[in-house]
Coordinates of C-alpha atoms in Angstrom, one line a residue:
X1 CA 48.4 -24.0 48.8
X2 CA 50.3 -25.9 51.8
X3 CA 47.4 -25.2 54.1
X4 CA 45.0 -27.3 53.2
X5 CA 41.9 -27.0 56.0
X6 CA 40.6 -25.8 59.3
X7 CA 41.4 -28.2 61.8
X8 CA 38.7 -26.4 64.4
X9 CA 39.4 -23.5 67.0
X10 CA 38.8 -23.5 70.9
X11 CA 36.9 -20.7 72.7
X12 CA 36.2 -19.9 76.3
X13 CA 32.6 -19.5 77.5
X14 CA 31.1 -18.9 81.0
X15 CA 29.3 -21.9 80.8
X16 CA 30.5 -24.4 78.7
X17 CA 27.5 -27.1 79.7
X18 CA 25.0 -24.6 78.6
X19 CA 26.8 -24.3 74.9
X20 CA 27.1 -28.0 75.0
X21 CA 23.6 -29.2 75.2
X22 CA 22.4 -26.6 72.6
X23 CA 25.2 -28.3 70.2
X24 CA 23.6 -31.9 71.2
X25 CA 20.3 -30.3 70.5
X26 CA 22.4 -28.9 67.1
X27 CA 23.0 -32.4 66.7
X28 CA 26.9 -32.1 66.7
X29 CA 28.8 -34.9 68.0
X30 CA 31.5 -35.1 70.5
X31 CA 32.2 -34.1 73.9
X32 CA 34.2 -32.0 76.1
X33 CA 37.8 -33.6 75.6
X34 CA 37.5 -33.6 72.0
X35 CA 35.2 -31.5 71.1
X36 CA 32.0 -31.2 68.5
X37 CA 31.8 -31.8 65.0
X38 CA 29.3 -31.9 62.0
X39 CA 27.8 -35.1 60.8
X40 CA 31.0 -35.7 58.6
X41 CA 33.6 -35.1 60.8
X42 CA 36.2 -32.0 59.7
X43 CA 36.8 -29.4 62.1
X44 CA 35.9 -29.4 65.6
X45 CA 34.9 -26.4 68.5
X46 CA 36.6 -27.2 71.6
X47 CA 35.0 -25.1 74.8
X48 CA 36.8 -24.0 78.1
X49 CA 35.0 -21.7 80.8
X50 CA 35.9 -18.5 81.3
X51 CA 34.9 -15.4 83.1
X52 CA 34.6 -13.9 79.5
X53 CA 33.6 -15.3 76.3
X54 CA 36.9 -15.4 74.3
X55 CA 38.1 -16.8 71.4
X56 CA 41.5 -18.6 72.3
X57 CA 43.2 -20.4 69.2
X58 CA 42.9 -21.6 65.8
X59 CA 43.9 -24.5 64.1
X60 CA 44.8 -25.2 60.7
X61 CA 46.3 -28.5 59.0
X62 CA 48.9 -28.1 55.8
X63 CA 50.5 -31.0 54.1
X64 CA 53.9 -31.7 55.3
X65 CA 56.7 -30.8 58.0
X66 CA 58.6 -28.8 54.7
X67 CA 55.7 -26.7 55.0
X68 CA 55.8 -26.0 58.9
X69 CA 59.7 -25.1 58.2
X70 CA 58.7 -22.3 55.7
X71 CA 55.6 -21.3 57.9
X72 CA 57.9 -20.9 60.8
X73 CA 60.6 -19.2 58.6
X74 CA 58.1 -16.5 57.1
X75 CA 56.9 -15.9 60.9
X76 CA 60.5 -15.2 61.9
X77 CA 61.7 -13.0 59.0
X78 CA 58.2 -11.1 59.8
X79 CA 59.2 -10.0 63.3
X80 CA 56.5 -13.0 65.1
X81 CA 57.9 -15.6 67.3
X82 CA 56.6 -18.9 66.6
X83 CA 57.2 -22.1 68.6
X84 CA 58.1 -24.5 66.2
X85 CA 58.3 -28.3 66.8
X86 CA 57.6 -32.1 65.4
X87 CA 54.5 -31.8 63.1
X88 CA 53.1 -28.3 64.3
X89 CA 54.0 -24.6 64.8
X90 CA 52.4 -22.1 67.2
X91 CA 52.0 -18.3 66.8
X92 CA 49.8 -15.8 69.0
X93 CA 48.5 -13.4 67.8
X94 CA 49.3 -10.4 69.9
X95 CA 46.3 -8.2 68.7
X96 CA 43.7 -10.8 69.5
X97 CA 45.8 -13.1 72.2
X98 CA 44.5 -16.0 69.9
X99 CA 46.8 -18.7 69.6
X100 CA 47.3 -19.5 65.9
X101 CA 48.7 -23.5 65.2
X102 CA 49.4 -25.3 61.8
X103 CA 49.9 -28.9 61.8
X104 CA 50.4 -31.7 59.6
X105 CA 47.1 -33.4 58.3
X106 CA 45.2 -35.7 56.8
X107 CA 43.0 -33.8 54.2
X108 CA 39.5 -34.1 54.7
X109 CA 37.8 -36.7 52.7
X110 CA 33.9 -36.0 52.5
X111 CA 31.6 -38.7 52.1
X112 CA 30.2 -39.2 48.8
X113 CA 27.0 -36.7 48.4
X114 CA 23.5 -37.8 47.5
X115 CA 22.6 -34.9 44.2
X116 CA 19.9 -32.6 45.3
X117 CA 16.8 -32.7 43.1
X118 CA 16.7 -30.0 40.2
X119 CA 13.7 -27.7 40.9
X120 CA 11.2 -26.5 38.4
X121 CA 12.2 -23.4 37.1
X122 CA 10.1 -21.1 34.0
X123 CA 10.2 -22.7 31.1
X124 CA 12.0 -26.3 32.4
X125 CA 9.3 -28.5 34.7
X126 CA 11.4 -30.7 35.7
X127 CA 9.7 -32.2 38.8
X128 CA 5.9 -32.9 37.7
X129 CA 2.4 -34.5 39.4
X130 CA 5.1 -34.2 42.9
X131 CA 5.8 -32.2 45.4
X132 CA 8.8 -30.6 46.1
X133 CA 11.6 -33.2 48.2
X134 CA 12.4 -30.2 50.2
X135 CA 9.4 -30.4 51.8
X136 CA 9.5 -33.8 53.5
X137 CA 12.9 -32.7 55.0
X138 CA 13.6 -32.6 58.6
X139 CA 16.0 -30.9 61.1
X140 CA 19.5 -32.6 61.3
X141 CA 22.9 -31.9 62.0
X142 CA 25.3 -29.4 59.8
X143 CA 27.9 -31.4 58.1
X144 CA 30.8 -29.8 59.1
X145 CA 32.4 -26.4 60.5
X146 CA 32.8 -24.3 57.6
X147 CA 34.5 -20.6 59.3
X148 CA 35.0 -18.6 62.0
X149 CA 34.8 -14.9 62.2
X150 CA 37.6 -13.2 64.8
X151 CA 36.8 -9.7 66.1
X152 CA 40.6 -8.1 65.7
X153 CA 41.6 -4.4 67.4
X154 CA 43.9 -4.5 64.8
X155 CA 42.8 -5.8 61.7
X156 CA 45.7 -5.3 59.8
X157 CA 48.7 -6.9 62.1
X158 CA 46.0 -9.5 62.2
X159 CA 45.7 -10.3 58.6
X160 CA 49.7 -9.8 57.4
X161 CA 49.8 -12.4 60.2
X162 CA 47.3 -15.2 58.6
X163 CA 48.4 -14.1 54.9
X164 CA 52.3 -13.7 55.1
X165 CA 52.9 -15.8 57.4
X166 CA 50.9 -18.6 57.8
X167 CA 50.0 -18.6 54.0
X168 CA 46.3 -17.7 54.1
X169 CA 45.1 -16.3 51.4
X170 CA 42.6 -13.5 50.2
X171 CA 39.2 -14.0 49.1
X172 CA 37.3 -10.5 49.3
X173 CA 38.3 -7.5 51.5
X174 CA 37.2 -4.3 52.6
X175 CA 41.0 -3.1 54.1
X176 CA 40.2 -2.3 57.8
X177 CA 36.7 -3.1 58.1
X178 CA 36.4 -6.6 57.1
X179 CA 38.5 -9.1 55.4
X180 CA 37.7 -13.1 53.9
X181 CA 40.3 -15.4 54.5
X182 CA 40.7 -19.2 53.2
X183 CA 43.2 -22.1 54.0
X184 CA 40.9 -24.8 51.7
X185 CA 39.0 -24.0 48.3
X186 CA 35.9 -22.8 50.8
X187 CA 35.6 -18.9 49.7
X188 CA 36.6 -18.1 53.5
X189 CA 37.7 -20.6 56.3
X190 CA 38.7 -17.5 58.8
X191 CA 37.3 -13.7 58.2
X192 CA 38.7 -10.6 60.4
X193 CA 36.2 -7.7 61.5
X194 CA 37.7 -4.6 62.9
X195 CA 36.8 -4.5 66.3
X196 CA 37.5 -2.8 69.9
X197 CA 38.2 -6.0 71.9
X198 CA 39.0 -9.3 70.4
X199 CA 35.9 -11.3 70.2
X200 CA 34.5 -14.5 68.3
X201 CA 32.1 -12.6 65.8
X202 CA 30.4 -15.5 64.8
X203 CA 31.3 -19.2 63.4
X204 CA 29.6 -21.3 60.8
X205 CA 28.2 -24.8 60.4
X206 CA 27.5 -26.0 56.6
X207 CA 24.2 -27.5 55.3
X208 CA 23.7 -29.6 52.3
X209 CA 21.4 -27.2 51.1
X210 CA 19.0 -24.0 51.7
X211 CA 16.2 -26.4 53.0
X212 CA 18.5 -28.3 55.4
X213 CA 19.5 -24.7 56.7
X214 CA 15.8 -23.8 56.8
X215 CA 14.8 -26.9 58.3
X216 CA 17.7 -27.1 61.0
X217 CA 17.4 -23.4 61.8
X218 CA 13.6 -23.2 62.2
X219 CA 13.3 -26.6 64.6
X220 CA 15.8 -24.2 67.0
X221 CA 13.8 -21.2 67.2
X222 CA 10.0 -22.9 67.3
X223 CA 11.8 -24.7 70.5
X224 CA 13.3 -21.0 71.5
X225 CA 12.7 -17.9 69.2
X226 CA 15.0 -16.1 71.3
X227 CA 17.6 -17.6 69.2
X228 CA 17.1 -16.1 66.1
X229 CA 19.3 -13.6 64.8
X230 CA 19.4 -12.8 61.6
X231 CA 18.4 -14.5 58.2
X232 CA 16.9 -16.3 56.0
X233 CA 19.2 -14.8 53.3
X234 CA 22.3 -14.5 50.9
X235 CA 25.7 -13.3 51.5
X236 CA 27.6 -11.4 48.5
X237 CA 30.8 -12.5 50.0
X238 CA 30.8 -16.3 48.8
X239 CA 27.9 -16.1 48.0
X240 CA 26.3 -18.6 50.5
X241 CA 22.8 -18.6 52.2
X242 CA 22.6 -18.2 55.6
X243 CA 20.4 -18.1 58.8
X244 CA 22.4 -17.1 62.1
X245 CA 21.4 -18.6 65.6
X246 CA 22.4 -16.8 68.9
X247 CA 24.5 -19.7 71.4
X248 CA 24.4 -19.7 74.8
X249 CA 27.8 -18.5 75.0
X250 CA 26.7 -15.3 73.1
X251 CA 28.6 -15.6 70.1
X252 CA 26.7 -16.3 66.8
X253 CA 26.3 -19.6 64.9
X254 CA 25.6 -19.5 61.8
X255 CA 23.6 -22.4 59.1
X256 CA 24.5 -21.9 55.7
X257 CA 25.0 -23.6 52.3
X258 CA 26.1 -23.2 49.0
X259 CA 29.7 -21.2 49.7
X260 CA 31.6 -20.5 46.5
X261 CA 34.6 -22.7 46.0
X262 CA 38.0 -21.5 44.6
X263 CA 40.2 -24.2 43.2
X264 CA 42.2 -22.1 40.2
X265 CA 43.3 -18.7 41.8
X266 CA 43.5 -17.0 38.8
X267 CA 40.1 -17.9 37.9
X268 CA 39.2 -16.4 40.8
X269 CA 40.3 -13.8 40.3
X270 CA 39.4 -13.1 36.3
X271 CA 35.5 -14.4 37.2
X272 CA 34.7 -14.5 40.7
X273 CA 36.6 -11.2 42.4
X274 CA 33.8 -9.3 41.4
X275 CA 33.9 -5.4 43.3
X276 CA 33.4 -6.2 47.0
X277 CA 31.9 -2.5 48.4
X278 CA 30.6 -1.3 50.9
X279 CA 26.9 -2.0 49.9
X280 CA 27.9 -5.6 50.0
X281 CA 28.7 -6.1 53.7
X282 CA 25.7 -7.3 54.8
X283 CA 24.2 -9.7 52.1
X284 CA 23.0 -9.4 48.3
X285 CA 19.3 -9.9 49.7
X286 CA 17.2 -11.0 53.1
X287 CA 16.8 -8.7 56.6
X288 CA 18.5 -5.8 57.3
X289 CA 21.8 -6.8 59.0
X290 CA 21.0 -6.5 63.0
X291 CA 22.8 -4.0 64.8
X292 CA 23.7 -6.4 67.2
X293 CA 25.5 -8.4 64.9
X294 CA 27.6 -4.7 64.4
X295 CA 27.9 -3.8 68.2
X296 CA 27.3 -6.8 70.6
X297 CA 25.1 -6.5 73.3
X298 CA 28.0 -7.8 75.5
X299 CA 30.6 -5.0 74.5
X300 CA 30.7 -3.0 77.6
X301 CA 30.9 -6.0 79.4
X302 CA 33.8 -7.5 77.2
X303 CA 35.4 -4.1 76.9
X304 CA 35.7 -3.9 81.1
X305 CA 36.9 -7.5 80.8
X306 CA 39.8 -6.8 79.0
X307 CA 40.7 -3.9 80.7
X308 CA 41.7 -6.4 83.6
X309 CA 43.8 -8.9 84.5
X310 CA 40.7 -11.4 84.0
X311 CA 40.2 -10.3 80.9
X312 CA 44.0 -11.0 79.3

């Protein structure tokens, strides 16, 4: 794959100081110019203000220029008109007015990863006369931006755009409801969600673990339980635990860990493409999805936003 990892994505918020402390409460790092990442670095959210909360562009890193030439070429030959110069290409998206851009990047190098202690388990004691490690844990910041979900009013213009013609490629889909996207070995770096106006569904901060997500999450919502959302549980669609926080932006953050990774495609596909139905939207167990996270509370007001000048 020439795509190789997602570089961050930029939003617009009606308050972007609001959604800034509560990602210095997170525990991100960064500021304003350029913008908040994990404790490891990786991908970073960049805020502008707006009238209405927007998603505005995505960026993604590939290897080499060779690649941005046959990014570009693929947009062309599929009717798109991409703006194609020195070490990046641009694209927008006209069914979500997100800006799309590939550059050439350094992959992400992780820092080396302390082994989590193997639990007891029936049969195999493992930890004994101790209590658990996970219990002497402590809120902290994610490691890194891990997705981003886009709201699309056309899911499908949206999609052939990511897959054939920036190189995406498919993970699980439901075709016109919901589809998982990835640009790394992460089971999904972008998902799409049929929607009536373009909107940033939710976007996703990894964990080392279901404690750190329980840990992190929990300190948030003792300090505001207004922020809670949805969780704690487990996705079928890679598979990862999650626990969603709402932002003062009102889009939806998510803490998760343990994601499915897809290094050989045709593994993939022989062990890990298991039927994705309808049953499996939500998560395999954990809370009833909230309809909220379905229908925003903010869609009439989006919706009238769009239908202006303000909100193009």
């Amino acid at each position: 794959m020439a795509l190789h990892r997602l570089l961050g994505f930029r939003s617009a918020v009606p308050d972007p100081a609001a959604v800034a402390d509560f990602y210095t409460e997170l525990g991100l790092a960064g500021d304003d110019v350029g913008g908040w990442t994990g404790s490891e670095g990786g991908g970073a959210v960049r805020l502008d203000e707006g009238d209405l909360r927007r998603p505005l562009s995505v960026e993604v890193g590939c290897d080499s220029e060779a690649d941005l030439e046959a990014i570009a070429r693929r947009l062309t030959e599929g009717g798109a008109d991409p703006r194609h110069r020195s070490g990046e290409v641009r694209v927008s998206d006209a069914a979500t007015r997100v800006e799309l851009v590939v550059r050439v990047a350094e992959p992400h190098r992780p820092p080396a990863r302390v082994e989590p202690a193997e639990p007891n388990a029936p049969g195999r004691a493992v930890r004994l006369d101790a209590r658990a490690p996970g219990v002497f844990g402590h809120p902290r910041p994610p490691r890194r931006l891990g997705h981003l979900v886009l709201g699309t009013p056309d899911i499908t213009a949206t999609r052939d755009l990511f897959v054939d013609g920036l190189g995406f490629k498919v993970s699980d889909e439901l075709p016109g409801i919901i589809t998982f996207l990835r640009c790394s070995t992460d089971h999904h770096n972008v998902a799409l969600v049929q929607s009536p106006v373009p909107l940033l569904q939710h976007y996703s901060w990894e964990c080392d673990d279901v404690d750190h997500v329980g840990h992190t999450a929990t300190a948030l919502c003792r300090a505001d339980p207004d922020r809670h959302v949805w969780g704690l549980g487990r996705h079928f669609a890679g598979s990862n635990f999650y626990w969603y926080l709402r932002d003062p932006g009102g889009s939806f953050l998510e803490l998760y860990s343990d994601m499915d990774r897809i290094e050989d495609d045709d593994a993939w596909d022989v062990r890990g493409r298991t039927p994705f139905e309808f049953e499996h939207i939500a998560n395999s167990w954990g809370p009833d999805i909230p309809l909220e996270f379905i229908e925003p509370a903010d869609l009439a007001t989006l919706q009238a936003g769009w239908a202006t000048a303000g909100g193009m």
